[in-house]
XYZ file of C-alpha atoms in Angstrom:
299
model
C 104.913 108.419 41.834
C 108.338 108.927 40.249
C 109.949 105.905 38.589
C 112.673 104.171 40.599
C 116.174 104.726 39.187
C 117.841 102.213 41.500
C 116.272 99.587 43.760
C 118.482 97.709 46.222
C 117.117 94.593 47.953
C 118.870 92.808 50.838
C 122.305 93.543 49.382
C 125.131 91.837 51.308
C 128.890 91.796 50.760
C 131.326 89.711 52.776
C 135.103 89.894 52.581
C 136.073 86.652 54.322
C 134.824 86.885 57.909
C 133.998 90.612 57.582
C 130.500 91.681 56.504
C 131.045 95.039 54.799
C 127.403 95.519 53.768
C 124.682 93.710 55.665
C 121.236 93.080 54.144
C 120.867 96.616 52.760
C 117.662 97.794 51.053
C 116.628 101.221 49.759
C 115.187 102.828 46.616
C 116.300 105.948 44.749
C 113.632 107.672 42.672
C 114.110 110.013 39.738
C 115.003 113.568 40.728
C 116.225 112.770 44.245
C 119.585 113.760 45.696
C 120.321 110.672 47.757
C 123.083 110.551 50.354
C 124.711 107.421 51.759
C 125.998 108.702 55.088
C 128.227 106.972 57.574
C 131.649 106.996 59.215
C 134.656 105.590 57.345
C 134.396 101.804 57.057
C 130.592 101.783 57.177
C 130.178 100.166 53.734
C 129.420 103.235 51.587
C 132.055 102.657 48.887
C 131.382 98.901 48.834
C 127.689 99.606 48.183
C 128.557 101.933 45.289
C 131.032 99.358 43.950
C 128.330 96.672 43.893
C 125.723 98.726 42.012
C 128.421 99.795 39.510
C 129.410 96.159 38.940
C 133.009 96.601 40.116
C 132.431 94.624 43.342
C 130.676 91.246 43.273
C 127.682 90.861 45.581
C 127.609 88.028 48.129
C 123.803 87.922 48.237
C 120.773 90.097 47.540
C 120.189 91.990 44.318
C 119.706 95.419 42.775
C 117.997 96.663 39.636
C 118.467 99.812 37.588
C 115.569 101.713 35.999
C 112.917 99.393 37.433
C 114.550 96.375 35.811
C 113.836 97.583 32.253
C 117.555 97.327 31.353
C 120.265 94.857 32.253
C 123.104 96.248 34.383
C 125.521 96.590 31.452
C 123.098 98.728 29.406
C 121.856 100.609 32.471
C 125.393 101.717 33.361
C 125.574 103.623 30.064
C 123.007 105.975 31.611
C 125.100 106.374 34.774
C 127.923 108.833 35.410
C 130.243 107.921 38.286
C 133.328 109.147 40.113
C 134.363 106.588 42.693
C 138.126 107.177 42.706
C 140.437 110.165 42.534
C 140.361 111.912 39.116
C 142.698 110.127 36.691
C 143.672 112.292 33.705
C 146.858 112.819 31.696
C 148.817 115.554 33.515
C 150.411 117.206 30.451
C 147.193 117.366 28.441
C 144.649 120.181 28.662
C 141.140 119.796 30.043
C 139.699 119.713 26.521
C 142.245 117.138 25.310
C 141.532 114.897 28.309
C 137.771 115.133 27.797
C 138.146 114.365 24.056
C 139.740 111.066 25.068
C 136.807 110.339 27.402
C 134.373 111.147 24.574
C 136.125 108.582 22.357
C 135.910 105.917 25.092
C 132.242 106.697 25.836
C 131.270 107.092 22.156
C 130.030 110.619 22.834
C 130.321 113.576 20.445
C 133.067 116.061 21.417
C 130.589 118.949 20.947
C 129.419 118.229 24.541
C 132.766 119.227 26.074
C 132.325 122.998 26.362
C 128.783 122.673 27.724
C 129.993 120.352 30.515
C 133.038 122.501 31.314
C 130.670 125.455 31.647
C 128.482 123.556 34.165
C 131.504 122.942 36.419
C 132.928 126.458 35.977
C 136.069 125.483 34.045
C 135.314 126.892 30.600
C 137.832 129.720 31.073
C 140.521 127.151 31.981
C 139.751 124.681 29.206
C 143.197 125.022 27.627
C 145.152 124.724 30.906
C 146.965 121.458 31.510
C 145.584 119.104 34.149
C 148.816 119.280 36.186
C 148.275 123.035 36.708
C 144.804 122.518 38.187
C 144.134 122.773 41.920
C 142.661 119.714 43.639
C 139.201 121.297 43.536
C 139.502 121.997 39.791
C 140.635 118.395 39.190
C 137.528 117.176 40.983
C 135.339 119.526 38.936
C 136.920 118.216 35.708
C 136.096 114.670 36.856
C 132.453 115.732 37.306
C 132.456 117.258 33.787
C 133.857 113.976 32.489
C 131.129 111.961 34.262
C 128.465 114.237 32.706
C 129.620 113.784 29.083
C 127.156 110.967 28.377
C 124.240 113.021 29.855
C 123.660 110.446 32.608
C 120.273 110.029 34.264
C 122.061 109.506 37.584
C 125.420 110.841 38.770
C 127.238 108.824 41.459
C 129.865 110.557 43.609
C 131.998 108.930 46.312
C 133.140 111.496 48.916
C 133.118 114.346 46.330
C 134.627 116.998 48.634
C 137.305 114.880 50.335
C 140.562 116.759 50.851
C 139.265 120.076 49.485
C 139.618 123.485 51.117
C 136.424 125.351 52.182
C 136.194 127.232 48.860
C 136.635 123.996 46.888
C 133.966 122.287 49.017
C 131.536 125.163 48.398
C 132.186 125.013 44.623
C 131.508 121.265 44.403
C 128.333 121.498 46.505
C 126.941 124.305 44.341
C 127.732 122.307 41.173
C 125.934 119.234 42.553
C 122.849 121.341 43.327
C 122.980 122.887 39.836
C 123.195 119.460 38.162
C 120.259 118.202 40.252
C 118.169 121.264 39.279
C 118.644 120.283 35.630
C 116.908 116.969 36.366
C 119.801 114.587 37.005
C 119.341 112.213 39.935
C 122.333 112.200 42.311
C 123.705 109.515 44.615
C 126.573 110.587 46.825
C 128.473 108.849 49.586
C 129.786 111.015 52.411
C 130.981 110.818 56.003
C 130.112 114.519 56.414
C 126.750 115.132 57.996
C 126.906 118.784 56.978
C 127.237 117.768 53.320
C 124.146 115.567 53.371
C 122.113 118.128 55.322
C 122.985 120.917 52.844
C 122.698 118.978 49.583
C 120.520 115.869 49.888
C 116.763 115.345 49.818
C 117.054 111.731 51.037
C 119.541 109.811 53.133
C 120.429 106.266 54.133
C 122.633 106.072 57.232
C 125.020 103.141 57.563
C 127.129 101.860 60.432
C 129.303 98.775 59.912
C 127.265 97.915 56.820
C 123.925 98.023 58.627
C 121.159 100.489 57.702
C 120.169 102.634 60.677
C 117.797 104.998 58.872
C 116.541 105.717 55.378
C 114.121 108.382 54.268
C 113.783 112.102 53.685
C 116.368 114.359 55.301
C 113.724 116.855 56.466
C 111.685 114.068 58.111
C 114.736 112.934 59.993
C 115.311 116.450 61.277
C 111.693 116.826 62.381
C 112.028 114.508 65.354
C 110.184 115.329 68.553
C 113.289 116.389 70.460
C 114.148 115.516 74.039
C 113.879 116.600 77.680
C 116.782 117.204 80.032
C 115.637 116.382 83.567
C 116.845 116.275 87.167
C 115.031 115.360 90.357
C 115.929 114.661 93.974
C 113.918 111.453 93.542
C 116.057 110.234 90.615
C 115.069 106.549 90.751
C 111.354 107.337 90.845
C 111.752 109.674 87.875
C 113.654 107.021 85.880
C 110.919 104.501 86.668
C 108.274 106.915 85.420
C 110.195 107.713 82.223
C 110.675 104.023 81.402
C 106.942 103.393 81.824
C 105.816 106.523 79.916
C 104.697 105.789 76.315
C 106.013 109.121 74.961
C 109.676 108.345 75.702
C 112.189 106.150 73.919
C 115.931 106.140 74.584
C 117.158 107.428 77.968
C 120.687 108.594 78.786
C 122.088 109.536 82.213
C 125.220 111.601 82.755
C 126.207 113.116 86.130
C 122.638 112.863 87.390
C 121.216 114.628 84.307
C 118.684 112.498 82.435
C 118.251 112.999 78.682
C 114.906 111.501 77.621
C 114.259 111.277 73.859
C 110.658 111.683 72.729
C 108.877 109.262 70.390
C 105.787 111.475 70.191
C 105.145 115.178 70.886
C 104.774 116.126 74.555
C 104.661 119.632 76.057
C 106.975 120.336 78.997
C 104.203 121.860 81.164
C 101.917 118.847 80.579
C 104.664 116.401 81.537
C 105.671 118.460 84.575
C 102.044 118.397 85.788
C 101.850 114.604 85.273
C 104.988 114.144 87.405
C 103.790 116.577 90.091
C 100.582 114.568 90.466
C 102.760 111.513 91.140
C 104.760 113.484 93.768
C 107.879 113.704 91.588
C 109.327 117.198 91.825
C 111.761 118.277 89.118
C 114.775 120.427 89.998
C 115.651 120.850 86.311
C 113.503 120.668 83.155
C 114.591 121.802 79.682
C 112.956 120.796 76.413
C 115.224 120.790 73.357
C 114.885 120.169 69.652
C 117.207 117.505 68.380
C 119.555 118.585 65.600
C 120.395 116.254 62.740
C 123.899 116.023 64.181
C 122.603 114.841 67.558
C 120.423 112.261 65.834
C 123.303 111.105 63.663
C 125.557 110.693 66.702
C 122.795 108.879 68.556
C 122.227 106.529 65.591
C 125.912 105.812 65.032
C 126.748 105.569 68.740
C 128.478 102.218 69.110
C 127.924 102.025 72.866
């Protein structure tokens, strides 16, 4: 079992009457790429702020590196970008990173290695003001890597970038993870989490809806789309059937989500024996997007 990098227990943050994060618990282990996924205002940034000690917790607690270090010392092993990159516009990439090295007490010999990781080595002597938004974000990642962190924390790393910039950042994150750095990223983009992350915690209004492996979330049992001339009887049967969970009805079409595997022909036979004839039966696999929408559905 890999050692936990960050353990969060019943973390809660209230801003006056508003509960931004509500009783949140999850664990990030070494080597994972962990996504905090949720719509804007779901508590992602507040959660990151708490574990980075820039937002006070209301209740609950968290521990870094299995509690072997206090938060102050632990944060020296953390690299984080939680705001827009903030560098001196008229200084070059190298000059800006030299300043960061001084602040972090890191040797300046690391600069070129980190610029290479983010693909900016050939632009090391360009001034920050002449960088595109994507390059500015990549320089921020290089800056966060200077102290060789054990975990890199990124808040909405591709926000505002064009498709090429998004692709660049995602490839860099994967490259950093391959080198053994644990990653925690907050995103409202399902696509981002699906393409990059190994694990995910989904938040809505500060409440955890799901946490676990991304591939396990995708491997749900799918759903049936059903219609029958005896609609009420069919609904009754679905509600009583142990294989089904959530049911949705729209224009007479019933969507029945499966809790356990069930073959369409087996179910059709079961209904036929109870004199329920289907006029429409389609079995579908549920995509991560459909699950995400179902989880975050406020209705």
